[in-house]
């Protein structure tokens, strides 16, 4: 598994908190590194950023490269239960456990001082990772997150393939809008960022309003920022990444 | 010919100055758009950025795609005199004349208020475009520019192919270090930016010191910023692009 690590200059003298970034469909770890422009703000704010790949690679499982929204680069940050995916597509365990241990062991991080954010499928991954592990992350945010995957075509396809049919599997364990209903842990604020001109938002792949509504009903505080005219691209991310980094650093240094 | 145009929001109300960006070897117009992070600073400073492609494409001239430092994506911003390149590889005329007219006609630019900058081969292109056209550009800067192409392997290969052998052709007409010796026009400052860890700098493909020395002898002011440890990549560019944009805007709004 590849992942990127940005170490700001402050690391030479001191340990720093970490923000994990989870990327969206079709991405490797390279997209965020090259296109988000996050390094400057991580440096200014004294935080490490770790950004993993979006799926296992190189397995040549039949069907893993036939579509861009399932298999390679589309791991959906869950633990697959269906063969042949269940052997390797264990992205949830990788992100919330193995990767954190690896990073803590090898880089100058303040253990336990970590937050998580992501884009699209990675926003979904950030949300479920935070909601399923109360206290593990100090804060969570998503750029155009897939907020209610049980009810959108991307999520239905992925969950059906990785978890099995809706009737037999508990899809709700991997759906932020469902998980927030039963959230029980330290106070957690859900920061959802969304461009109003985002094609996939308009096509109802993302459904952030469902998550906001669920937060309201569950008395979980939510911030929903709808950015007029912005699309789903890394240009949108680059525009607001500074705001997200500052948001997380505020929570990490409290 | 493809090119990128970034129009900041201020364009809705007013005409703005333009900075032309010339990219380096192997690039299309996409690299700068996706990797330099220039949009934020162009927006903050109220300037349009236009970034053309680095060569003609789609011609299928024999040999135009055999190497990454000659032919496609390696036009070197000169006017070729040697067949078969001379029919289409006229990047110098395109950049300094045709493209400016096209931009002036189609976008809300302040005519005559233009500067030019570039990276590596594009830094060379920016320098010769400014030096050969006194007054056309208000300012010029290069990130790791190929500063003395007559004396480096990249330049020797390109000039030999596009212009003919050194003995028969006047390579000096396309070499910033030679051109500055005879510069005669409005005051022009040469801003050269260079990473000290740049592999191609160390291998003497760039030779910025030759240009600085020639500037000194010709009494042309030069700024040479050697950035400790930075390499040749777009991460280096992204780090200092704000400084260059502000530098050009200062000259464009004087």
CSV table of C-alpha atoms in Angstrom, one decimal:
chain,number,residue,atom,x,y,z
A,1,UNK,CA,0.0,0.0,0.0
A,2,UNK,CA,1.4,3.4,-1.0
A,3,UNK,CA,0.7,6.5,0.9
A,4,UNK,CA,1.9,10.1,0.9
A,5,UNK,CA,3.3,11.9,4.0
A,6,UNK,CA,3.9,15.6,4.1
A,7,UNK,CA,6.2,16.6,6.9
A,8,UNK,CA,6.4,20.4,7.5
A,9,UNK,CA,9.7,21.9,8.5
A,10,UNK,CA,8.6,22.1,12.2
A,11,UNK,CA,9.1,18.3,12.3
A,12,UNK,CA,12.8,18.8,12.7
A,13,UNK,CA,12.3,20.1,16.2
A,14,UNK,CA,9.0,18.7,17.5
A,15,UNK,CA,6.3,16.2,17.1
A,16,UNK,CA,3.2,17.3,15.3
A,17,UNK,CA,-0.5,16.4,15.0
A,18,UNK,CA,-1.6,14.5,11.8
A,19,UNK,CA,-4.5,15.0,9.4
A,20,UNK,CA,-5.4,12.0,7.3
A,21,UNK,CA,-6.8,12.7,3.9
A,22,UNK,CA,-8.8,10.1,2.0
A,23,UNK,CA,-9.2,10.5,-1.7
A,24,UNK,CA,-12.1,9.8,-4.0
A,25,UNK,CA,-12.9,7.4,-6.8
A,26,UNK,CA,-10.2,6.9,-9.5
A,27,UNK,CA,-7.5,8.5,-7.4
A,28,UNK,CA,-4.2,7.1,-6.2
A,29,UNK,CA,-2.2,8.9,-3.4
A,30,UNK,CA,-0.7,11.1,-6.1
A,31,UNK,CA,-3.7,13.3,-7.0
A,32,UNK,CA,-3.9,15.0,-3.6
A,33,UNK,CA,-0.2,15.5,-3.4
A,34,UNK,CA,0.0,17.2,-6.8
A,35,UNK,CA,-3.3,19.0,-7.1
A,36,UNK,CA,-4.7,20.1,-3.7
A,37,UNK,CA,-1.9,22.6,-2.8
A,38,UNK,CA,-2.2,21.5,0.8
A,39,UNK,CA,1.6,21.6,1.6
A,40,UNK,CA,1.8,25.3,2.0
A,41,UNK,CA,-1.1,25.3,4.6
A,42,UNK,CA,0.2,22.3,6.4
A,43,UNK,CA,3.5,24.0,6.7
A,44,UNK,CA,2.0,27.3,7.9
A,45,UNK,CA,-0.2,25.5,10.4
A,46,UNK,CA,2.3,23.0,11.6
A,47,UNK,CA,0.5,19.8,10.8
A,48,UNK,CA,1.5,16.5,9.1
A,49,UNK,CA,-0.7,15.2,6.3
A,50,UNK,CA,-0.9,11.5,5.5
A,51,UNK,CA,-2.8,10.5,2.4
A,52,UNK,CA,-3.3,6.8,1.6
A,53,UNK,CA,-4.2,5.1,-1.7
A,54,UNK,CA,-7.9,4.3,-2.4
A,55,UNK,CA,-7.7,0.5,-2.7
A,56,UNK,CA,-5.4,-2.4,-2.8
A,57,UNK,CA,-3.6,-2.7,-6.2
A,58,UNK,CA,-1.9,-5.4,-8.2
A,59,UNK,CA,-4.1,-8.2,-7.2
A,60,UNK,CA,-5.7,-8.9,-10.6
A,61,UNK,CA,-9.0,-10.0,-9.1
A,62,UNK,CA,-11.4,-10.7,-12.0
A,63,UNK,CA,-13.5,-7.6,-12.4
A,64,UNK,CA,-11.4,-5.3,-10.3
A,65,UNK,CA,-10.6,-3.0,-13.2
A,66,UNK,CA,-13.7,-3.1,-15.3
A,67,UNK,CA,-15.3,0.0,-13.9
A,68,UNK,CA,-14.0,3.2,-12.3
A,69,UNK,CA,-16.5,3.0,-9.4
A,70,UNK,CA,-15.7,-0.5,-8.1
A,71,UNK,CA,-12.6,-2.5,-7.4
A,72,UNK,CA,-9.2,-0.8,-8.0
A,73,UNK,CA,-9.2,2.8,-6.8
A,74,UNK,CA,-12.7,2.3,-5.4
A,75,UNK,CA,-12.3,0.5,-2.1
A,76,UNK,CA,-14.9,2.6,-0.4
A,77,UNK,CA,-13.1,2.5,2.9
A,78,UNK,CA,-15.0,-0.5,4.2
A,79,UNK,CA,-14.2,-4.1,5.1
A,80,UNK,CA,-15.5,-6.3,2.3
A,81,UNK,CA,-17.3,-9.5,3.4
A,82,UNK,CA,-17.9,-11.0,0.0
A,83,UNK,CA,-15.4,-13.2,-1.8
A,84,UNK,CA,-13.1,-12.5,-3.7
A,85,UNK,CA,-13.0,-9.0,-2.2
A,86,UNK,CA,-12.9,-9.9,1.4
A,87,UNK,CA,-9.3,-11.2,1.3
A,88,UNK,CA,-7.8,-7.8,0.6
A,89,UNK,CA,-10.4,-5.1,0.4
A,90,UNK,CA,-10.2,-4.3,4.1
A,91,UNK,CA,-9.6,-0.5,3.7
A,92,UNK,CA,-11.5,0.4,6.9
A,93,UNK,CA,-9.2,-1.7,9.1
A,94,UNK,CA,-6.2,-0.4,7.1
A,95,UNK,CA,-7.2,3.3,7.6
A,96,UNK,CA,-8.4,3.3,11.2
A,97,UNK,CA,-5.8,0.9,12.6
A,98,UNK,CA,-2.9,-0.4,10.5
A,99,UNK,CA,-2.0,2.9,8.9
A,100,UNK,CA,-2.2,4.8,12.1
A,101,UNK,CA,0.2,2.4,13.8
A,102,UNK,CA,2.6,2.5,10.9
A,103,UNK,CA,2.6,6.3,10.9
A,104,UNK,CA,2.9,6.6,14.7
A,105,UNK,CA,5.9,4.2,14.5
A,106,UNK,CA,7.8,5.9,11.7
A,107,UNK,CA,7.1,9.6,11.7
A,108,UNK,CA,7.3,12.4,14.3
A,109,UNK,CA,3.6,12.5,15.2
A,110,UNK,CA,1.9,13.3,18.4
A,111,UNK,CA,0.1,10.0,19.1
A,112,UNK,CA,-3.6,10.4,19.4
A,113,UNK,CA,-3.6,13.8,17.9
A,114,UNK,CA,-5.2,13.0,14.6
A,115,UNK,CA,-8.1,14.2,12.5
A,116,UNK,CA,-9.5,13.0,9.2
A,117,UNK,CA,-10.9,14.5,6.0
A,118,UNK,CA,-11.6,13.4,2.5
A,119,UNK,CA,-13.2,14.0,-0.9
A,120,UNK,CA,-16.3,12.3,-2.3
A,121,UNK,CA,-15.7,8.5,-1.6
A,122,UNK,CA,-13.0,9.7,0.7
A,123,UNK,CA,-15.4,12.1,2.5
A,124,UNK,CA,-17.6,9.0,3.1
A,125,UNK,CA,-14.5,7.2,4.4
A,126,UNK,CA,-13.6,10.0,6.7
A,127,UNK,CA,-17.1,10.3,8.1
A,128,UNK,CA,-17.6,6.6,8.8
A,129,UNK,CA,-14.1,6.3,10.3
A,130,UNK,CA,-14.9,9.1,12.7
A,131,UNK,CA,-18.4,7.9,13.5
A,132,UNK,CA,-17.5,4.3,14.1
A,133,UNK,CA,-14.5,5.2,16.4
A,134,UNK,CA,-15.7,7.8,18.9
A,135,UNK,CA,-12.7,9.8,20.2
A,136,UNK,CA,-10.2,8.4,17.7
A,137,UNK,CA,-10.2,11.5,15.5
A,138,UNK,CA,-10.4,15.0,17.0
A,139,UNK,CA,-12.4,16.3,14.1
A,140,UNK,CA,-13.8,15.2,10.7
A,141,UNK,CA,-14.6,17.0,7.5
A,142,UNK,CA,-15.7,16.0,4.0
A,143,UNK,CA,-15.4,17.8,0.6
A,144,UNK,CA,-18.5,16.7,-1.3
A,145,UNK,CA,-18.7,13.4,0.7
A,146,UNK,CA,-20.9,10.5,-0.4
A,147,UNK,CA,-23.0,11.1,2.7
A,148,UNK,CA,-25.7,8.4,2.4
A,149,UNK,CA,-24.2,5.6,0.2
A,150,UNK,CA,-27.1,3.2,0.9
A,151,UNK,CA,-29.3,5.5,-1.2
A,152,UNK,CA,-27.2,6.5,-4.1
A,153,UNK,CA,-26.1,4.5,-7.2
A,154,UNK,CA,-22.3,4.6,-6.4
A,155,UNK,CA,-22.9,3.3,-2.9
A,156,UNK,CA,-25.5,0.7,-3.9
A,157,UNK,CA,-23.1,-0.8,-6.5
A,158,UNK,CA,-20.1,-0.8,-4.1
A,159,UNK,CA,-22.0,-2.1,-1.1
A,160,UNK,CA,-23.7,-4.8,-3.1
A,161,UNK,CA,-20.4,-6.0,-4.5
A,162,UNK,CA,-18.3,-5.7,-1.3
A,163,UNK,CA,-21.0,-6.5,1.3
A,164,UNK,CA,-23.7,-8.5,-0.4
A,165,UNK,CA,-27.3,-7.6,-1.1
A,166,UNK,CA,-29.1,-5.0,1.0
A,167,UNK,CA,-31.5,-7.7,2.3
A,168,UNK,CA,-28.7,-9.9,3.7
A,169,UNK,CA,-26.0,-7.4,4.8
A,170,UNK,CA,-26.0,-4.5,7.2
A,171,UNK,CA,-25.2,-1.7,4.8
A,172,UNK,CA,-26.1,0.8,7.6
A,173,UNK,CA,-22.8,0.0,9.4
A,174,UNK,CA,-21.0,1.7,6.5
A,175,UNK,CA,-23.3,4.7,5.9
A,176,UNK,CA,-22.6,8.0,7.7
A,177,UNK,CA,-26.2,9.1,7.6
A,178,UNK,CA,-27.2,5.9,9.4
A,179,UNK,CA,-24.3,5.8,11.8
A,180,UNK,CA,-24.8,9.3,13.1
A,181,UNK,CA,-28.2,8.3,14.4
A,182,UNK,CA,-26.6,6.1,16.9
A,183,UNK,CA,-23.4,8.1,17.6
A,184,UNK,CA,-22.5,7.9,21.2
A,185,UNK,CA,-19.1,9.3,22.2
A,186,UNK,CA,-17.2,12.5,22.8
A,187,UNK,CA,-18.7,15.6,21.2
A,188,UNK,CA,-18.1,15.5,17.4
A,189,UNK,CA,-18.9,18.1,14.9
A,190,UNK,CA,-19.6,17.0,11.3
A,191,UNK,CA,-18.1,19.5,8.8
A,192,UNK,CA,-19.6,19.0,5.3
A,193,UNK,CA,-18.4,21.1,2.4
A,194,UNK,CA,-20.2,21.0,-0.9
A,195,UNK,CA,-20.1,22.9,-4.2
A,196,UNK,CA,-23.5,23.8,-5.6
A,197,UNK,CA,-22.4,23.3,-9.2
A,198,UNK,CA,-21.1,19.8,-8.5
A,199,UNK,CA,-22.5,17.4,-11.2
A,200,UNK,CA,-22.6,14.5,-8.7
A,201,UNK,CA,-24.3,16.5,-6.1
A,202,UNK,CA,-27.0,17.5,-8.6
A,203,UNK,CA,-27.3,13.8,-9.7
A,204,UNK,CA,-27.9,12.8,-6.1
A,205,UNK,CA,-24.8,10.7,-5.6
A,206,UNK,CA,-23.7,12.7,-2.5
A,207,UNK,CA,-26.9,13.5,-0.6
A,208,UNK,CA,-25.3,15.8,2.1
A,209,UNK,CA,-28.7,17.1,3.1
A,210,UNK,CA,-29.7,13.6,4.3
A,211,UNK,CA,-26.7,13.6,6.6
A,212,UNK,CA,-27.4,17.1,7.9
A,213,UNK,CA,-31.0,16.1,8.6
A,214,UNK,CA,-29.8,13.0,10.5
A,215,UNK,CA,-27.3,15.1,12.5
A,216,UNK,CA,-30.1,17.5,13.5
A,217,UNK,CA,-32.3,14.7,14.7
A,218,UNK,CA,-29.5,13.1,16.6
A,219,UNK,CA,-28.4,16.3,18.1
A,220,UNK,CA,-24.9,16.0,16.6
A,221,UNK,CA,-23.7,19.4,15.5
A,222,UNK,CA,-23.1,19.8,11.8
A,223,UNK,CA,-21.6,22.6,9.7
A,224,UNK,CA,-22.8,22.5,6.1
A,225,UNK,CA,-21.1,24.9,3.7
A,226,UNK,CA,-22.6,25.1,0.2
A,227,UNK,CA,-20.1,26.8,-2.1
A,228,UNK,CA,-21.9,28.7,-4.9
A,229,UNK,CA,-21.0,27.4,-8.3
A,230,UNK,CA,-18.1,25.1,-7.3
A,231,UNK,CA,-17.7,21.7,-8.9
A,232,UNK,CA,-16.4,18.3,-7.8
A,233,UNK,CA,-12.8,18.9,-8.9
A,234,UNK,CA,-9.4,19.4,-7.2
A,235,UNK,CA,-9.7,23.1,-8.1
A,236,UNK,CA,-12.6,23.2,-5.6
A,237,UNK,CA,-10.6,21.4,-3.0
A,238,UNK,CA,-7.6,23.6,-3.5
A,239,UNK,CA,-9.8,26.6,-2.9
A,240,UNK,CA,-11.0,25.5,0.5
A,241,UNK,CA,-8.2,23.2,1.7
A,242,UNK,CA,-6.7,26.0,3.8
A,243,UNK,CA,-10.0,26.4,5.7
A,244,UNK,CA,-10.2,22.7,6.4
A,245,UNK,CA,-6.6,22.4,7.6
A,246,UNK,CA,-7.1,25.4,9.9
A,247,UNK,CA,-10.4,23.8,11.2
A,248,UNK,CA,-8.7,20.6,12.0
A,249,UNK,CA,-5.6,22.2,13.6
A,250,UNK,CA,-7.9,24.2,15.8
A,251,UNK,CA,-9.4,20.9,17.1
A,252,UNK,CA,-6.0,19.2,17.3
A,253,UNK,CA,-4.3,21.9,19.3
A,254,UNK,CA,-7.2,22.5,21.8
B,1,UNK,CA,-3.1,25.1,-30.3
B,2,UNK,CA,-4.5,24.7,-26.8
B,3,UNK,CA,-3.9,27.2,-24.1
B,4,UNK,CA,-5.3,27.8,-20.6
B,5,UNK,CA,-6.7,31.1,-19.5
B,6,UNK,CA,-7.5,31.9,-15.8
B,7,UNK,CA,-9.9,34.8,-15.5
B,8,UNK,CA,-10.2,36.0,-11.9
B,9,UNK,CA,-13.6,37.3,-10.6
B,10,UNK,CA,-12.6,40.9,-11.1
B,11,UNK,CA,-12.9,40.3,-14.9
B,12,UNK,CA,-16.6,40.7,-14.6
B,13,UNK,CA,-16.2,44.4,-13.9
B,14,UNK,CA,-13.0,45.5,-15.4
B,15,UNK,CA,-10.1,44.7,-17.8
B,16,UNK,CA,-7.0,43.3,-16.3
B,17,UNK,CA,-3.3,42.8,-17.1
B,18,UNK,CA,-2.1,39.4,-18.2
B,19,UNK,CA,0.9,37.2,-17.3
B,20,UNK,CA,1.9,34.6,-19.8
B,21,UNK,CA,3.3,31.4,-18.4
B,22,UNK,CA,5.5,29.1,-20.6
B,23,UNK,CA,5.8,25.5,-19.5
B,24,UNK,CA,8.8,23.2,-19.7
B,25,UNK,CA,9.8,20.0,-21.5
B,26,UNK,CA,7.1,17.2,-21.6
B,27,UNK,CA,4.3,19.6,-20.4
B,28,UNK,CA,1.0,20.4,-22.1
B,29,UNK,CA,-1.0,23.4,-21.0
B,30,UNK,CA,-2.6,21.1,-18.3
B,31,UNK,CA,0.4,20.8,-15.9
B,32,UNK,CA,0.5,24.4,-14.9
B,33,UNK,CA,-3.3,24.6,-14.5
B,34,UNK,CA,-3.4,21.5,-12.2
B,35,UNK,CA,-0.1,21.7,-10.3
B,36,UNK,CA,1.1,25.3,-9.8
B,37,UNK,CA,-1.7,26.5,-7.6
B,38,UNK,CA,-1.5,29.9,-9.3
B,39,UNK,CA,-5.2,30.6,-9.5
B,40,UNK,CA,-5.5,31.7,-5.9
B,41,UNK,CA,-2.8,34.3,-6.3
B,42,UNK,CA,-4.0,35.5,-9.7
B,43,UNK,CA,-7.4,36.0,-8.1
B,44,UNK,CA,-6.0,37.8,-5.0
B,45,UNK,CA,-3.8,40.1,-7.2
B,46,UNK,CA,-6.3,40.7,-10.0
B,47,UNK,CA,-4.4,39.4,-13.0
B,48,UNK,CA,-5.2,37.0,-15.9
B,49,UNK,CA,-2.9,34.1,-16.6
B,50,UNK,CA,-2.6,32.6,-20.0
B,51,UNK,CA,-0.5,29.4,-20.5
B,52,UNK,CA,0.0,27.9,-23.9
B,53,UNK,CA,1.1,24.4,-24.9
B,54,UNK,CA,4.8,23.7,-25.5
B,55,UNK,CA,4.7,22.7,-29.2
B,56,UNK,CA,2.5,22.0,-32.1
B,57,UNK,CA,0.7,18.6,-31.8
B,58,UNK,CA,-0.9,16.1,-34.1
B,59,UNK,CA,1.4,16.6,-37.0
B,60,UNK,CA,3.1,13.2,-37.0
B,61,UNK,CA,6.4,14.5,-38.3
B,62,UNK,CA,8.8,11.6,-38.3
B,63,UNK,CA,10.9,11.8,-35.2
B,64,UNK,CA,8.7,14.2,-33.4
B,65,UNK,CA,7.8,11.8,-30.6
B,66,UNK,CA,11.0,9.8,-30.2
B,67,UNK,CA,12.5,11.8,-27.4
B,68,UNK,CA,11.1,13.9,-24.6
B,69,UNK,CA,13.5,16.8,-25.2
B,70,UNK,CA,12.8,17.4,-29.0
B,71,UNK,CA,9.7,17.6,-31.1
B,72,UNK,CA,6.3,17.3,-29.4
B,73,UNK,CA,6.2,19.1,-26.1
B,74,UNK,CA,9.7,20.5,-26.7
B,75,UNK,CA,9.2,23.4,-29.2
B,76,UNK,CA,11.8,25.5,-27.4
B,77,UNK,CA,9.9,28.7,-28.1
B,78,UNK,CA,11.9,29.5,-31.3
B,79,UNK,CA,11.1,29.7,-35.0
B,80,UNK,CA,12.6,26.6,-36.6
B,81,UNK,CA,14.4,27.1,-39.9
B,82,UNK,CA,15.2,23.4,-40.7
B,83,UNK,CA,12.8,21.2,-42.6
B,84,UNK,CA,10.5,19.5,-41.7
B,85,UNK,CA,10.2,21.5,-38.4
B,86,UNK,CA,10.1,25.0,-40.0
B,87,UNK,CA,6.6,24.5,-41.4
B,88,UNK,CA,4.9,24.4,-37.9
B,89,UNK,CA,7.5,24.8,-35.2
B,90,UNK,CA,7.2,28.5,-35.1
B,91,UNK,CA,6.5,28.8,-31.3
B,92,UNK,CA,8.3,32.2,-31.0
B,93,UNK,CA,6.0,33.9,-33.5
B,94,UNK,CA,3.0,32.2,-31.9
B,95,UNK,CA,3.9,33.3,-28.3
B,96,UNK,CA,5.0,36.8,-29.0
B,97,UNK,CA,2.5,37.7,-31.7
B,98,UNK,CA,-0.4,35.4,-32.7
B,99,UNK,CA,-1.3,34.4,-29.1
B,100,UNK,CA,-1.2,37.9,-27.8
B,101,UNK,CA,-3.6,39.1,-30.6
B,102,UNK,CA,-5.9,36.2,-29.9
B,103,UNK,CA,-6.0,36.9,-26.2
B,104,UNK,CA,-6.5,40.6,-26.7
B,105,UNK,CA,-9.4,40.0,-29.0
B,106,UNK,CA,-11.2,37.4,-26.9
B,107,UNK,CA,-10.6,38.2,-23.3
B,108,UNK,CA,-11.0,41.3,-21.0
B,109,UNK,CA,-7.4,42.2,-21.0
B,110,UNK,CA,-5.7,45.6,-20.7
B,111,UNK,CA,-3.8,45.6,-24.1
B,112,UNK,CA,-0.1,46.2,-23.7
B,113,UNK,CA,-0.2,45.3,-20.0
B,114,UNK,CA,1.5,41.9,-20.2
B,115,UNK,CA,4.4,40.2,-18.5
B,116,UNK,CA,5.9,36.7,-19.1
B,117,UNK,CA,7.3,34.0,-17.0
B,118,UNK,CA,8.1,30.3,-17.4
B,119,UNK,CA,9.7,27.1,-16.1
B,120,UNK,CA,12.9,25.5,-17.5
B,121,UNK,CA,12.5,25.4,-21.3
B,122,UNK,CA,9.6,27.9,-20.6
B,123,UNK,CA,11.9,30.1,-18.6
B,124,UNK,CA,14.2,30.2,-21.6
B,125,UNK,CA,11.1,31.0,-23.7
B,126,UNK,CA,10.1,33.9,-21.4
B,127,UNK,CA,13.6,35.3,-21.3
B,128,UNK,CA,14.2,35.3,-25.1
B,129,UNK,CA,10.6,36.6,-25.8
B,130,UNK,CA,11.3,39.6,-23.5
B,131,UNK,CA,14.8,40.3,-24.6
B,132,UNK,CA,14.0,40.1,-28.3
B,133,UNK,CA,11.0,42.5,-28.0
B,134,UNK,CA,12.0,45.4,-25.8
B,135,UNK,CA,8.9,47.0,-24.2
B,136,UNK,CA,6.5,44.2,-25.2
B,137,UNK,CA,6.5,42.7,-21.7
B,138,UNK,CA,6.6,44.8,-18.5
B,139,UNK,CA,8.6,42.2,-16.7
B,140,UNK,CA,10.0,38.7,-17.1
B,141,UNK,CA,10.9,35.9,-14.7
B,142,UNK,CA,12.0,32.3,-15.0
B,143,UNK,CA,11.8,29.3,-12.7
B,144,UNK,CA,15.0,27.3,-13.3
B,145,UNK,CA,15.3,28.7,-16.8
B,146,UNK,CA,17.5,27.1,-19.5
B,147,UNK,CA,19.6,30.3,-19.4
B,148,UNK,CA,22.3,29.6,-21.9
B,149,UNK,CA,21.0,26.9,-24.3
B,150,UNK,CA,23.9,27.2,-26.8
B,151,UNK,CA,26.1,25.7,-24.1
B,152,UNK,CA,24.0,22.9,-22.6
B,153,UNK,CA,23.0,19.4,-23.9
B,154,UNK,CA,19.2,20.2,-24.1
B,155,UNK,CA,19.8,23.4,-26.0
B,156,UNK,CA,22.5,22.0,-28.3
B,157,UNK,CA,20.2,19.1,-29.4
B,158,UNK,CA,17.2,21.4,-29.9
B,159,UNK,CA,19.1,24.1,-31.7
B,160,UNK,CA,20.8,21.7,-33.9
B,161,UNK,CA,17.6,20.1,-34.9
B,162,UNK,CA,15.4,23.2,-35.3
B,163,UNK,CA,18.1,25.7,-36.5
B,164,UNK,CA,20.9,23.6,-38.0
B,165,UNK,CA,24.4,23.2,-37.0
B,166,UNK,CA,26.1,25.8,-34.8
B,167,UNK,CA,28.6,26.6,-37.6
B,168,UNK,CA,25.9,27.5,-40.1
B,169,UNK,CA,23.1,29.0,-37.9
B,170,UNK,CA,23.0,31.9,-35.5
B,171,UNK,CA,22.1,30.1,-32.3
B,172,UNK,CA,22.8,33.3,-30.3
B,173,UNK,CA,19.6,34.8,-31.5
B,174,UNK,CA,17.7,32.3,-29.3
B,175,UNK,CA,20.0,32.3,-26.3
B,176,UNK,CA,19.2,34.7,-23.4
B,177,UNK,CA,22.8,34.9,-22.2
B,178,UNK,CA,23.8,36.1,-25.7
B,179,UNK,CA,20.8,38.3,-26.3
B,180,UNK,CA,21.2,40.2,-23.1
B,181,UNK,CA,24.7,41.4,-24.2
B,182,UNK,CA,23.0,43.5,-26.9
B,183,UNK,CA,19.8,44.4,-25.1
B,184,UNK,CA,18.8,47.9,-26.0
B,185,UNK,CA,15.4,49.1,-24.9
B,186,UNK,CA,13.3,50.2,-21.9
B,187,UNK,CA,14.7,49.2,-18.5
B,188,UNK,CA,14.2,45.5,-18.0
B,189,UNK,CA,15.1,43.5,-14.9
B,190,UNK,CA,15.8,39.8,-15.3
B,191,UNK,CA,14.3,37.7,-12.4
B,192,UNK,CA,15.9,34.3,-12.2
B,193,UNK,CA,14.7,31.8,-9.7
B,194,UNK,CA,16.6,28.5,-9.1
B,195,UNK,CA,16.4,25.6,-6.7
B,196,UNK,CA,19.8,24.6,-5.4
B,197,UNK,CA,18.8,20.9,-5.3
B,198,UNK,CA,17.6,20.9,-8.9
B,199,UNK,CA,19.1,17.9,-10.7
B,200,UNK,CA,19.2,19.7,-14.0
B,201,UNK,CA,20.9,22.7,-12.4
B,202,UNK,CA,23.6,20.5,-10.9
B,203,UNK,CA,24.0,18.7,-14.3
B,204,UNK,CA,24.6,22.2,-15.9
B,205,UNK,CA,21.5,22.1,-18.2
B,206,UNK,CA,20.4,25.5,-16.8
B,207,UNK,CA,23.5,27.6,-16.3
B,208,UNK,CA,21.8,30.6,-14.7
B,209,UNK,CA,25.1,32.0,-13.5
B,210,UNK,CA,26.1,32.5,-17.1
B,211,UNK,CA,23.1,34.7,-17.6
B,212,UNK,CA,23.7,36.6,-14.3
B,213,UNK,CA,27.3,37.3,-15.4
B,214,UNK,CA,26.2,38.5,-18.8
B,215,UNK,CA,23.6,40.8,-17.2
B,216,UNK,CA,26.2,42.3,-15.0
B,217,UNK,CA,28.5,43.0,-17.9
B,218,UNK,CA,25.7,44.5,-19.9
B,219,UNK,CA,24.5,46.6,-17.0
B,220,UNK,CA,21.1,44.9,-17.1
B,221,UNK,CA,19.7,44.5,-13.6
B,222,UNK,CA,19.2,40.9,-12.5
B,223,UNK,CA,17.7,39.3,-9.5
B,224,UNK,CA,19.0,35.7,-8.8
B,225,UNK,CA,17.3,33.8,-6.1
B,226,UNK,CA,18.8,30.5,-5.2
B,227,UNK,CA,16.4,28.5,-3.1
B,228,UNK,CA,18.1,26.1,-0.7
B,229,UNK,CA,17.3,22.5,-1.4
B,230,UNK,CA,14.4,23.0,-3.9
B,231,UNK,CA,14.2,20.8,-6.9
B,232,UNK,CA,13.0,21.2,-10.5
B,233,UNK,CA,9.3,20.1,-9.8
B,234,UNK,CA,6.0,21.9,-9.7
B,235,UNK,CA,6.2,21.7,-5.9
B,236,UNK,CA,9.0,24.2,-6.2
B,237,UNK,CA,7.0,26.3,-8.6
B,238,UNK,CA,3.9,26.2,-6.3
B,239,UNK,CA,6.1,27.4,-3.4
B,240,UNK,CA,7.2,30.5,-5.1
B,241,UNK,CA,4.5,31.3,-7.7
B,242,UNK,CA,2.8,33.8,-5.4
B,243,UNK,CA,6.1,35.8,-5.2
B,244,UNK,CA,6.4,35.8,-9.0
B,245,UNK,CA,2.8,36.8,-9.6
B,246,UNK,CA,3.2,39.7,-7.1
B,247,UNK,CA,6.4,40.7,-8.8
B,248,UNK,CA,4.8,40.9,-12.2
B,249,UNK,CA,1.7,42.6,-10.9
B,250,UNK,CA,3.9,45.3,-9.3
B,251,UNK,CA,5.4,46.0,-12.8
B,252,UNK,CA,2.1,45.7,-14.6
B,253,UNK,CA,0.3,48.2,-12.4
B,254,UNK,CA,3.0,50.8,-12.1
